[in-house]
Amino acid sequence: MKYLEEYRDAGVAEQYLAEIKKIVTKKWTIMEICGGQTHSLVKNGLLTLLPENIQMVHGPGCPVCVTPLNLIDKAVYLAEEKKVILCSFGDMIRVPGSKQSLLEAKANGADVRILYSPLEAVKIAEQNPDKEVVFFAVGFETTAPANALSVLHAQRAGITNYSILTSHVLVPPAMEAIISDEDNVVQGFLAAGHVCAIMGLEEYYPLVEKYTLPMVVTGFEPVDLLQGILMLVKQLENGVAKLENQYARVVPENGNPSARKIIADVFEVSNREWRGIGEISLSGYELRKEFAAYDANKKFNVQIEAATESKECIAGDILRGIKKPHQCPQFGKKCNPLHPLGAPMVSSEGACAAYFHFSQAEYAEA
Amino acid sequence: MELQCPMPKFDFDVITLGHGSGGILTHQLLNSGVFALLANPLLDEKHDGAVFEANGKIAFSADSYVVSPIFFPGGNIGELAINGTVNDLAMCGAAAKYLSLSFIIEEGLPMTDFWKILNSIQQAASDANVHIVTGDTKVVEKGKGDGIFINTSGIGFLHPEASIHVSNIKKGDKIIISGNIASHGVAIMSLRQGLEFESDIISDTANLNHTVIALLDKFGQQIHFLRDPTRGGVATVLNEIAKDSNTGVNILQNKLPVDEGVSSACEILGLDPLYVANEGIFIAIVAVDVADDFVTALKQLPFGANATTIGEITDQHPKQVILKSSIGGSRVVSMLPGEQLPRIC
């Protein structure tokens, strides 16, 4: 496939690996922010190819993983008790709530549908005027424009039986929470390419400056990741801290201005609870007051008691890069993709699931 | 243009509960429709079951078909139901001969749809050289089915040289795949609500019995194992092979044959083609000495043009499938805990 195969080229990957090995002299701990990057690192076997001095730790950029338990319970409640047509992205539906997942609710008769786009949900609302349709609007800055657009579309078309259950989270505040944590081990970031494709780079310069921490905005293919790691290691070895853009073919300096405008028109920044991490101030989006009619939380006035997380799940440490999945005592034992204790074992972007699916051999032998 | 027998004139446009009652409507449907289209001496007996002679070893297999939507690019549930059971028998090393055919129909199914499905069944059976000799029709209330479900079971006669068993799999054996992977699953997915996308991708549904029998004629016991990677795809079958034979499986990512359109669709949908369903390909584990000749021969046979060796059996890492990625890294290919779900971003 054009524009994809080039970034999976074995020869180019080998060159980058050789160069990384040549310049690395010290141990470095690097965090890739996005779950898509984690998935690609493990899926392509990159972790088995990198020199030992480079320690990759896996960041919080898995939307499924950081969506609070309480919100999943709300989605299940809306589907089961309020009999709404609950539409969701695929990997959200297997995540366990405190009692059940959306997949289990579906098996029990709730109308839960997997969609690729919230605009499909608006269409479903239009086709089912006697039913309420709720889209489970999770994700980072990447999915926010489409979710915002769905609200605008519904509003323009005069559709009143559509709303979204929002749990949008933002990357830069989470990065700051990780860096400023006293347990932080991360020395450099591979920033999430697709988030920057929407938002641009401006939010990242102050972080680099304030914490003197190098960052490279990086893509998702093997060659992207290796190039991103090489750029970061160069900075680290030379004692430099700046923001670089490896993914320039997709990420312009200003991001996508139309997408940003739609986000700004529909959402406002708010405090947000991150599953496994806790509340981070000004780290999420919620619908602006003028769109309250499309806010499922307000529309259905859902009051669900906050449930407690499994004490055995160390998702918080995993998502902040303090521990790796196989260092969890329950990894592959009590916790596996069939019986996940926490969300990172569910989503294919979750670090625990990625380790379980793709690198079991290595860790089973260790 | 699609070849199809013209639909006889029925007194009804849709299937109703009465068609499964065993009464006049059932007889009308069967006598002027099903029996006429699928006629053969054993079926024409209209007995409670088929009676026939059988000598030597026979293979027996059954499968149910619940695909949604029932019509998809490249086929429909009817031919799937015939090819699926024919192929399961072929994987045992048997040439399918007799099939049973049972319908569970949701009331309201348009007769035109049912007739189209029956025609595909007739065509697929004729292509595979099998006879439908017994069957059943039941109708369930609206909302209790999904248009139509089909169950087929089949009996096939074992090829005299066939010795297909996991215990025959040994270190050094080559793993060969007969064609491009993931086409069926992606073709189905392209029509699912919420995921619709335009593509030229069609299901690979096909009968594999003629091809497999020709290979058995030529390579006999050098063919150690056969399996068609339907549900769960290639990754699942390779895991079954590794676990059941207590050997390790090594495969090379850059040898996996995937149609470019299918590969692009998988990228966009966030699916791994290794786990996507197929309906017209098989995986063969063959002795290393004949592997190259096997691929050459398979390439000349129906549905084998894209055949290729994708890996080999090893005594390292027993029970595990290891994939060498295109860029040289390696990883475990595991079984999925459930359905493959599209990712958020």
XYZ file of C-alpha atoms in Angstrom, chain A residues 1 4 8 10 13 39 42-46 48-49 63-64 89-91 93-94 113-116 120 124 127 138 142-143 222 337-338 348-349 357-358 360-361, chain B residues 193-196 253 260 263-264 267-272 275 320 322-323 325-345:
78
model
C 0.000 0.000 0.000
C 2.371 2.836 4.217
C 7.396 -0.589 7.052
C 12.901 -3.533 6.646
C 14.184 0.157 9.874
C 0.360 -1.414 19.887
C 4.732 -4.637 20.242
C 2.923 -5.808 17.114
C 5.979 -5.207 14.946
C 8.319 -6.733 17.486
C 10.256 -3.460 17.883
C 12.773 -7.081 20.812
C 15.017 -5.126 18.437
C -8.867 6.267 25.638
C -10.554 3.059 26.674
C -16.602 2.650 19.237
C -15.686 -1.033 19.128
C -13.123 -1.592 21.827
C -17.811 -2.303 24.643
C -15.727 -5.023 26.255
C -24.207 -0.898 18.505
C -20.619 -0.659 17.352
C -19.959 2.229 15.004
C -16.946 3.751 13.318
C -23.666 7.148 11.902
C -29.634 6.072 13.486
C -34.185 6.662 11.449
C -14.756 8.784 24.429
C -8.413 12.915 17.865
C -12.034 11.844 18.165
C 7.706 0.979 12.528
C -8.175 -10.496 28.261
C -10.962 -12.935 29.089
C -5.945 -3.497 21.893
C -4.313 -0.148 22.637
C -1.289 -10.707 22.938
C 2.027 -10.052 21.334
C 3.742 -13.391 25.945
C 6.641 -15.624 24.926
C -24.514 -1.154 9.661
C -22.331 1.652 10.790
C -19.303 0.354 8.932
C -20.523 0.589 5.338
C 4.534 -11.551 7.970
C -4.363 -4.845 -1.587
C -5.255 -4.893 3.314
C -6.277 -1.225 2.994
C -5.864 -0.701 7.983
C -8.794 1.693 7.942
C -11.012 -0.501 10.098
C -8.242 -1.304 12.561
C -8.433 -5.048 11.980
C -5.645 -7.585 11.775
C -7.917 -12.872 12.497
C 3.117 -21.104 20.266
C 5.615 -16.718 16.414
C 5.430 -14.203 13.620
C 7.444 -9.054 11.300
C 8.333 -7.481 7.979
C 10.947 -5.351 9.682
C 12.580 -8.282 11.432
C 11.072 -8.173 14.930
C 9.197 -11.131 16.307
C 6.051 -11.523 18.341
C 3.584 -14.066 19.551
C 0.378 -14.504 17.566
C -2.239 -15.467 20.131
C -5.869 -16.467 20.001
C -8.338 -13.643 20.475
C -10.497 -13.648 23.588
C -13.593 -12.894 21.519
C -14.644 -11.078 18.396
C -12.097 -8.703 16.901
C -13.297 -5.209 17.784
C -12.439 -2.088 15.847
C -10.308 0.401 17.749
C -11.254 3.922 18.684
C -8.523 5.736 16.780
